[in-house]
Amino acid sequence: MTRYVAPVQDMQFLLHDVLKLSQSGLPGHDELDRDFTAAILDAAGQLASDVLEPLNKVGDAQGCVLENGVVRTPAGFKAAFDQVREGGWTGLDCDPEYGGQGMPHIIGLATGEMFVSANLAFNMYQGLTHGAYSAIHAHGTPEQKQTYLPKMVSCEWTGTMNLTEPHCGTDLGMLRTRAEPQDDGSYAITGQKIFISAGDHDMSDNVIHLVLAKAPGGGESTKGISLFIVPKFLVNDDGSLGDRQAVSVGKLEEKMGIHGNATCVMNFDGAKGWLLGDLHKGMRAMFTMMNEARLGVGLQGYAAAEAAYQNAVDYARDRLQGRAVTGAENKAGPADPIIVHPDVRRMLMDQRSFLEGARALALWAAHMIDKSHNGDKDADGLISLLTPVIKGFLTDKGFDGAVQAQQVYGGHGYIEEWGMSQFVRDARITMIYEGANGVQALDLVGRKLAQDGGKHVMAFFEMVRSFIKENEGDETLKAQFLDPLKAASKDLQAAATYFMERGMSNPNDALSGSYDFMHLFGHTALGLMWSRMAVAAQAALTAGEGDAEFLRDKLVTGRYYMARHLPMTTTHLARIRSGSEPVMALAADRF
Amino acid sequence: MTRYVAPVQDMQFLLHDVLKLSQSGLPGHDELDRDFTAAILDAAGQLASDVLEPLNKVGDAQGCVLENGVVRTPAGFKAAFDQVREGGWTGLDCDPEYGGQGMPHIIGLATGEMFVSANLAFNMYQGLTHGAYSAIHAHGTPEQKQTYLPKMVSCEWTGTMNLTEPHCGTDLGMLRTRAEPQDDGSYAITGQKIFISAGDHDMSDNVIHLVLAKAPGGGESTKGISLFIVPKFLVNDDGSLGDRQAVSVGKLEEKMGIHGNATCVMNFDGAKGWLLGDLHKGMRAMFTMMNEARLGVGLQGYAAAEAAYQNAVDYARDRLQGRAVTGAENKAGPADPIIVHPDVRRMLMDQRSFLEGARALALWAAHMIDKSHNGDKDADGLISLLTPVIKGFLTDKGFDGAVQAQQVYGGHGYIEEWGMSQFVRDARITMIYEGANGVQALDLVGRKLAQDGGKHVMAFFEMVRSFIKENEGDETLKAQFLDPLKAASKDLQAAATYFMERGMSNPNDALSGSYDFMHLFGHTALGLMWSRMAVAAQAALTAGEGDAEFLRDKLVTGRYYMARHLPMTTTHLARIRSGSEPVMALAADRF
């Protein structure tokens, strides 16, 4: 009973009016004109709406099943996966040397948003493969790349990340999986991993597990961890599949949501693995995957909420209940559609203004990644700084948005048949996996903020400052966008200063405010994105270019974000400034 | 894998140190001394922990099943219901004339919190019966009371509320269920009702449906609605059960949570019904049930979160991961328990400080109800004003708390086996049923605020003002509690003033801020409750009475609420003051 339409017009606006992609001077970007990207986005959108979205509920209802050691995906998943593969979507932004289409990352992200909105659980099979592809691409030997990447680009083989164990997730120093060196240069991998998304399934010929394990001589901390490639089936020299390895699914987890994705307990019983990257430097290689995964999860957060929002809008327009307080608007009907009620609109505008801002931030981040791949160190620093914000803030707010979309349905939102419960249950995982959001906040405040002498956060502030300076000549824009942005940025700077002053003498003062800081940063970043969108929309309107109605709606939606979301920065700052005393005062045994 | 321990000490503190129940001068209250209430609370707590809590997960996993027209509750529910009944818990605060124990409402609420925390879905069977009991008690004829109440007090017969229909929930004017007058003075009731909690089940001998329907001559608006008693089995003159009526379960809804409660589509096919209260005045009688139900749902919101919180505390103490930034605290172990990390504590303190404040507000509200039953008009006005706040704010924040408790578990929180998902899924309904929270906000701003010339909100402000004045001599208390309370109350007054100034010329300005106002009111109310608790705790400490450790923890927890939750009032006020323009500017067809 749900539907999804890809926001192609909004993406086109971001790619061309805001980011001006084809003029960015990056290699291969000059051909990315409006028509070119429209063709890609339209095709991806159609696939998302027609093929993936109808399977979303099927995946939730059927889930994955473990039968005699084999994981079966929900009905229709395999055929759809073939269709995604055949369309070349899995290798869109992959290296042409291994069969990819060599598009910039930003195009992969835009189409990825659509696939996630349509079917989050389904898209994870491809998403995790992409992460494993990137790690092998960055750290693999030429032979490893040749062996694995072509099949992973096409998703004939899928990939996984094997990090977590029953007793450790965030604290990987405690992991117990062992890697024993063998005479042939491989390692025998033994241990149990949990929460392995897409750990096994029936949609690919092979599963390439990337497994964190401890090899002798590395010590017991995270520093001694290495990363290994452990294929489910060994690969013969001619590329054909050989023996099945001692890699098995212990069980499938019964989860709150994303039922269509197989979350496996994986047992490795002396399976052959090959070192990926340097010995005892596995954390570095793992972070190549992890950073990509974190940005991907940030995208999931708002993409799931986008689908929920679209359906909430439909319901709000269809459901007749009560009359507008300012006079009936549907006089011929028994009642007005609930979209006339201010509080229903508040819910929809809350979601809409967040979603469009989140999309701008995600595409901007992807653009930074493309720049950093082209050697731009400043862009690399900014994306490193903002990765935890994108992951933590966009998933928290995305979940809130899905809950709000469900709320628009009233009682029907609670009934599984209507599909809104699934959006909420699916979105919930995004706040947890690839580092729970509290860990993102810790990464932001404990590491990223002071990285390279605080250079990157300074660059962010400078970006805000110079943007305001360039544009404050327009009075309306100044009052509606730039002044609130300036206030938010000031709150963010005050918080950063507080951390710097207090963090040394009492690190708990910084860590107690880390979560609020992540949100404060997120709001400021979205305030900046909205201001950039407003400038671009205003410019297009003035020039008489583009769809005037769309551009005016953009300004209206942006004003809502600035007026209704951005005031949160004040509260976040007040909480941060209350320090660690209220947080830490209660003794642990008195809770 | 979950557990629950009733917060008896906290309730005793509220009943005796804060509300000073036995000195309140209300009839029957003087005997409610510490020992007396402790005995009741301990016994209820034991029942909750030992009998109801273990069935919580069973109820979720098995759900209710409709077989050949008969609803079967999960294994163990019936035996537990018998135990609750036999202990006299169902009639604790009911009229002794009909077999109740005649306790004040506040005692029923305290024990009710425990039962809800232990098993929300299970407790609904009793809760809805209590609501129906109250409506019949308030509006029934002597014969109706004699016929139905004794069996409902004992829950041998359970009750329901039949309001919603497929096309109408909030807007009851649209309802289609018809009541045709019969020669014997009864009515033939025909129509379909949906979302009927406990609509049918196998735990009672009869189900007494209270059904809203339209009888001839009442017109088409809500004003023409009447309320009818429609028993599943007719009752013979001697009280024995007669024929089964034409009342049937069309289907059971598959819901996001509260699987242990049967949510029924009910079909009435000319079933005999008897008018309850006056003809065409059904809304009034219905609101007796509804107001009680709304307070009950507010209680559910925080009670579900309480259970989630307790388990999150256990997990945070058990789970070893990482080291405290200020130095290892569990040197002998491989890592520190995660409760050492500031952000984990932030989550726990967020929950704890909300929960204790919510409990104070709920018990205070129950005390107001007891006063109003004793003829206190001011208390009645206050509770009328605060009912939507209690329902809307406590369920929103309770849900947030359950989500936060789940977050403490990291990945394990998403796995059904651990039980945290159920708390979230169950808590979610509380924001929706008995009037979605947006409807509560509308009731608050559109009706309650201006009721009796705004007298009740003025009384609330005066209560805050005089409390501050009485206690501001204590400097520490003033800085930590009274000053933040004063600031919050000022924000609330500014918002109310804004509504008064703008509401007349543009009602959308008030309605666009209604939701924020509800939360602003909720925070201010909890700020008042925390200030009252702080005064009581400080007084007991000074007097050297009570458990000093408990009292100091109370002050610590209260400080957290004032420092970390209360700053939200600033943001709510800023949003309210942004008016309706950003909310209403987008055309309905442009979403």
Tab-separated table of C-alpha atoms in Angstrom, chain B residues 375-591:
chain	number	residue	atom	x	y	z
B	375	GLY	CA	-15.799	18.435	45.110
B	376	ASP	CA	-12.686	20.547	44.626
B	377	LYS	CA	-13.464	22.601	41.518
B	378	ASP	CA	-9.977	24.090	41.258
B	379	ALA	CA	-8.414	20.653	41.229
B	380	ASP	CA	-10.921	19.625	38.583
B	381	GLY	CA	-9.966	22.611	36.446
B	382	LEU	CA	-6.269	21.891	36.759
B	383	ILE	CA	-6.616	18.259	35.816
B	384	SER	CA	-8.803	19.159	32.875
B	385	LEU	CA	-6.116	21.563	31.676
B	386	LEU	CA	-3.283	19.129	32.209
B	387	THR	CA	-4.893	15.975	30.810
B	388	PRO	CA	-3.700	16.630	27.236
B	389	VAL	CA	-0.231	17.560	28.513
B	390	ILE	CA	0.008	14.357	30.516
B	391	LYS	CA	-1.180	12.277	27.605
B	392	GLY	CA	0.851	13.960	24.882
B	393	PHE	CA	4.060	14.918	26.610
B	394	LEU	CA	4.534	11.820	28.742
B	395	THR	CA	3.944	9.468	25.811
B	396	ASP	CA	6.234	11.376	23.426
B	397	LYS	CA	9.025	11.487	25.951
B	398	GLY	CA	8.306	7.960	27.126
B	399	PHE	CA	8.732	6.701	23.583
B	400	ASP	CA	11.958	8.693	23.235
B	401	GLY	CA	13.133	7.117	26.477
B	402	ALA	CA	12.395	3.598	25.264
B	403	VAL	CA	14.304	4.335	22.039
B	404	GLN	CA	17.214	5.618	24.125
B	405	ALA	CA	17.139	2.528	26.337
B	406	GLN	CA	17.284	0.407	23.209
B	407	GLN	CA	20.226	2.508	22.005
B	408	VAL	CA	22.199	1.685	25.162
B	409	TYR	CA	22.216	-1.957	23.991
B	410	GLY	CA	23.897	-1.118	20.680
B	411	GLY	CA	23.331	-3.843	18.103
B	412	HIS	CA	21.760	-6.152	20.674
B	413	GLY	CA	18.978	-3.624	21.109
B	414	TYR	CA	17.812	-4.344	17.580
B	415	ILE	CA	17.580	-8.104	18.117
B	416	GLU	CA	14.133	-9.171	19.322
B	417	GLU	CA	15.571	-11.743	21.720
B	418	TRP	CA	16.875	-9.016	24.040
B	419	GLY	CA	13.452	-7.482	24.559
B	420	MET	CA	14.279	-3.824	23.936
B	421	SER	CA	12.580	-3.703	20.556
B	422	GLN	CA	9.330	-4.732	22.210
B	423	PHE	CA	9.473	-1.835	24.643
B	424	VAL	CA	9.855	0.568	21.726
B	425	ARG	CA	7.166	-1.082	19.608
B	426	ASP	CA	4.744	-1.236	22.534
B	427	ALA	CA	5.423	2.340	23.655
B	428	ARG	CA	4.788	3.643	20.140
B	429	ILE	CA	1.023	3.141	20.379
B	430	THR	CA	0.726	5.443	23.366
B	431	MET	CA	1.445	8.460	21.150
B	432	ILE	CA	-1.421	7.466	18.913
B	433	TYR	CA	-4.426	6.002	20.681
B	434	GLU	CA	-7.029	7.812	22.775
B	435	GLY	CA	-6.446	10.844	20.574
B	436	ALA	CA	-3.175	11.166	18.674
B	437	ASN	CA	-0.808	13.580	20.369
B	438	GLY	CA	-1.495	16.303	17.823
B	439	VAL	CA	-5.138	16.112	18.874
B	440	GLN	CA	-4.063	16.498	22.486
B	441	ALA	CA	-2.174	19.645	21.533
B	442	LEU	CA	-5.257	20.938	19.745
B	443	ASP	CA	-7.409	20.178	22.790
B	444	LEU	CA	-4.918	22.031	24.989
B	445	VAL	CA	-4.564	25.165	22.885
B	446	GLY	CA	-7.933	25.208	21.170
B	447	ARG	CA	-10.060	24.428	24.190
B	448	LYS	CA	-8.437	23.987	27.582
B	449	LEU	CA	-6.324	27.127	27.579
B	450	ALA	CA	-9.284	29.469	27.304
B	451	GLN	CA	-11.667	27.316	29.380
B	452	ASP	CA	-13.547	29.288	32.038
B	453	GLY	CA	-11.882	32.480	30.868
B	454	GLY	CA	-8.385	31.063	31.127
B	455	LYS	CA	-8.862	30.513	34.841
B	456	HIS	CA	-7.094	27.166	35.023
B	457	VAL	CA	-3.922	28.166	33.253
B	458	MET	CA	-3.787	31.226	35.499
B	459	ALA	CA	-4.123	28.901	38.477
B	460	PHE	CA	-1.201	26.874	37.157
B	461	PHE	CA	0.982	29.961	36.822
B	462	GLU	CA	-0.040	31.083	40.287
B	463	MET	CA	0.868	27.661	41.663
B	464	VAL	CA	4.348	27.998	40.168
B	465	ARG	CA	4.745	31.585	41.324
B	466	SER	CA	3.716	30.973	44.912
B	467	PHE	CA	5.819	27.839	45.121
B	468	ILE	CA	8.893	29.774	44.010
B	469	LYS	CA	8.150	32.575	46.420
B	470	GLU	CA	7.762	30.215	49.356
B	471	ASN	CA	11.039	28.468	48.704
B	472	GLU	CA	13.450	30.963	47.220
B	473	GLY	CA	15.134	31.588	50.564
B	474	ASP	CA	17.389	28.598	49.970
B	475	GLU	CA	20.188	29.831	47.686
B	476	THR	CA	21.249	26.442	46.331
B	477	LEU	CA	17.687	25.411	45.643
B	478	LYS	CA	17.050	28.753	44.017
B	479	ALA	CA	20.004	28.487	41.641
B	480	GLN	CA	19.567	24.843	40.750
B	481	PHE	CA	15.795	24.523	40.651
B	482	LEU	CA	13.755	27.675	41.126
B	483	ASP	CA	15.559	29.929	38.675
B	484	PRO	CA	15.314	27.423	35.804
B	485	LEU	CA	11.676	26.808	36.751
B	486	LYS	CA	10.990	30.517	36.695
B	487	ALA	CA	12.605	30.828	33.253
B	488	ALA	CA	10.535	27.926	31.905
B	489	SER	CA	7.345	29.346	33.354
B	490	LYS	CA	8.162	32.685	31.768
B	491	ASP	CA	8.549	31.005	28.389
B	492	LEU	CA	5.224	29.282	28.887
B	493	GLN	CA	3.508	32.536	29.763
B	494	ALA	CA	5.060	34.267	26.776
B	495	ALA	CA	3.702	31.521	24.541
B	496	ALA	CA	0.235	31.740	26.072
B	497	THR	CA	0.303	35.511	25.586
B	498	TYR	CA	1.365	35.065	21.974
B	499	PHE	CA	-1.581	32.745	21.397
B	500	MET	CA	-3.996	35.167	23.027
B	501	GLU	CA	-2.738	38.100	20.974
B	502	ARG	CA	-2.614	36.240	17.687
B	503	GLY	CA	-5.148	33.467	18.068
B	504	MET	CA	-8.151	35.678	17.443
B	505	SER	CA	-6.941	37.301	14.247
B	506	ASN	CA	-5.282	34.162	12.907
B	507	PRO	CA	-6.158	30.926	14.673
B	508	ASN	CA	-3.493	29.155	12.625
B	509	ASP	CA	-0.848	31.075	14.563
B	510	ALA	CA	-1.990	29.360	17.726
B	511	LEU	CA	-2.547	25.961	16.159
B	512	SER	CA	0.833	25.953	14.406
B	513	GLY	CA	2.459	26.247	17.809
B	514	SER	CA	0.146	23.880	19.653
B	515	TYR	CA	2.483	20.911	19.681
B	516	ASP	CA	5.413	22.946	20.900
B	517	PHE	CA	3.159	24.479	23.514
B	518	MET	CA	2.175	21.046	24.801
B	519	HIS	CA	5.842	20.172	25.218
B	520	LEU	CA	6.692	23.535	26.697
B	521	PHE	CA	3.918	22.984	29.219
B	522	GLY	CA	5.129	19.463	29.915
B	523	HIS	CA	8.662	20.610	30.647
B	524	THR	CA	7.417	23.390	32.888
B	525	ALA	CA	5.168	20.974	34.758
B	526	LEU	CA	8.029	18.535	35.235
B	527	GLY	CA	10.244	21.437	36.303
B	528	LEU	CA	7.661	22.235	38.971
B	529	MET	CA	7.440	18.618	40.035
B	530	TRP	CA	11.222	18.364	40.288
B	531	SER	CA	11.344	21.546	42.312
B	532	ARG	CA	8.732	20.157	44.675
B	533	MET	CA	10.680	16.920	44.979
B	534	ALA	CA	13.871	18.859	45.644
B	535	VAL	CA	12.221	20.835	48.440
B	536	ALA	CA	10.879	17.641	49.958
B	537	ALA	CA	14.200	15.826	49.638
B	538	GLN	CA	16.109	18.753	51.115
B	539	ALA	CA	13.659	18.995	54.003
B	540	ALA	CA	14.000	15.308	54.796
B	541	LEU	CA	17.777	15.507	54.611
B	542	THR	CA	17.824	18.518	56.908
B	543	ALA	CA	15.540	16.750	59.341
B	544	GLY	CA	17.722	13.652	59.171
B	545	GLU	CA	14.729	11.584	58.157
B	546	GLY	CA	14.516	8.894	55.506
B	547	ASP	CA	17.169	7.287	53.349
B	548	ALA	CA	19.840	9.964	52.882
B	549	GLU	CA	21.404	8.261	49.884
B	550	PHE	CA	18.060	8.066	48.108
B	551	LEU	CA	17.352	11.715	48.903
B	552	ARG	CA	20.723	12.892	47.617
B	553	ASP	CA	20.236	10.875	44.414
B	554	LYS	CA	16.898	12.573	44.038
B	555	LEU	CA	18.549	16.003	44.131
B	556	VAL	CA	21.219	14.896	41.654
B	557	THR	CA	18.635	13.534	39.242
B	558	GLY	CA	16.542	16.663	39.563
B	559	ARG	CA	19.524	18.874	38.820
B	560	TYR	CA	20.022	16.907	35.625
B	561	TYR	CA	16.431	17.543	34.546
B	562	MET	CA	16.711	21.245	35.216
B	563	ALA	CA	20.085	21.580	33.465
B	564	ARG	CA	19.541	19.307	30.477
B	565	HIS	CA	15.827	18.959	29.740
B	566	LEU	CA	14.448	22.322	30.742
B	567	PRO	CA	16.448	24.394	28.195
B	568	MET	CA	14.065	22.961	25.585
B	569	THR	CA	11.499	25.583	26.608
B	570	THR	CA	13.539	28.262	24.802
B	571	THR	CA	13.430	26.352	21.537
B	572	HIS	CA	9.727	25.601	21.866
B	573	LEU	CA	9.009	29.287	22.430
B	574	ALA	CA	11.130	30.311	19.431
B	575	ARG	CA	9.219	27.885	17.227
B	576	ILE	CA	5.865	29.075	18.524
B	577	ARG	CA	6.819	32.675	17.857
B	578	SER	CA	7.717	31.897	14.263
B	579	GLY	CA	3.964	31.671	13.755
B	580	SER	CA	1.956	29.958	11.082
B	581	GLU	CA	3.586	31.423	7.995
B	582	PRO	CA	6.344	28.848	7.558
B	583	VAL	CA	3.907	26.067	8.448
B	584	MET	CA	1.119	27.039	6.075
B	585	ALA	CA	2.976	28.678	3.189
B	586	LEU	CA	3.331	25.635	0.958
B	587	ALA	CA	0.226	24.860	-1.099
B	588	ALA	CA	-1.324	21.494	-0.254
B	589	ASP	CA	-0.758	20.180	-3.766
B	590	ARG	CA	2.915	21.162	-3.689
B	591	PHE	CA	3.999	18.744	-0.975
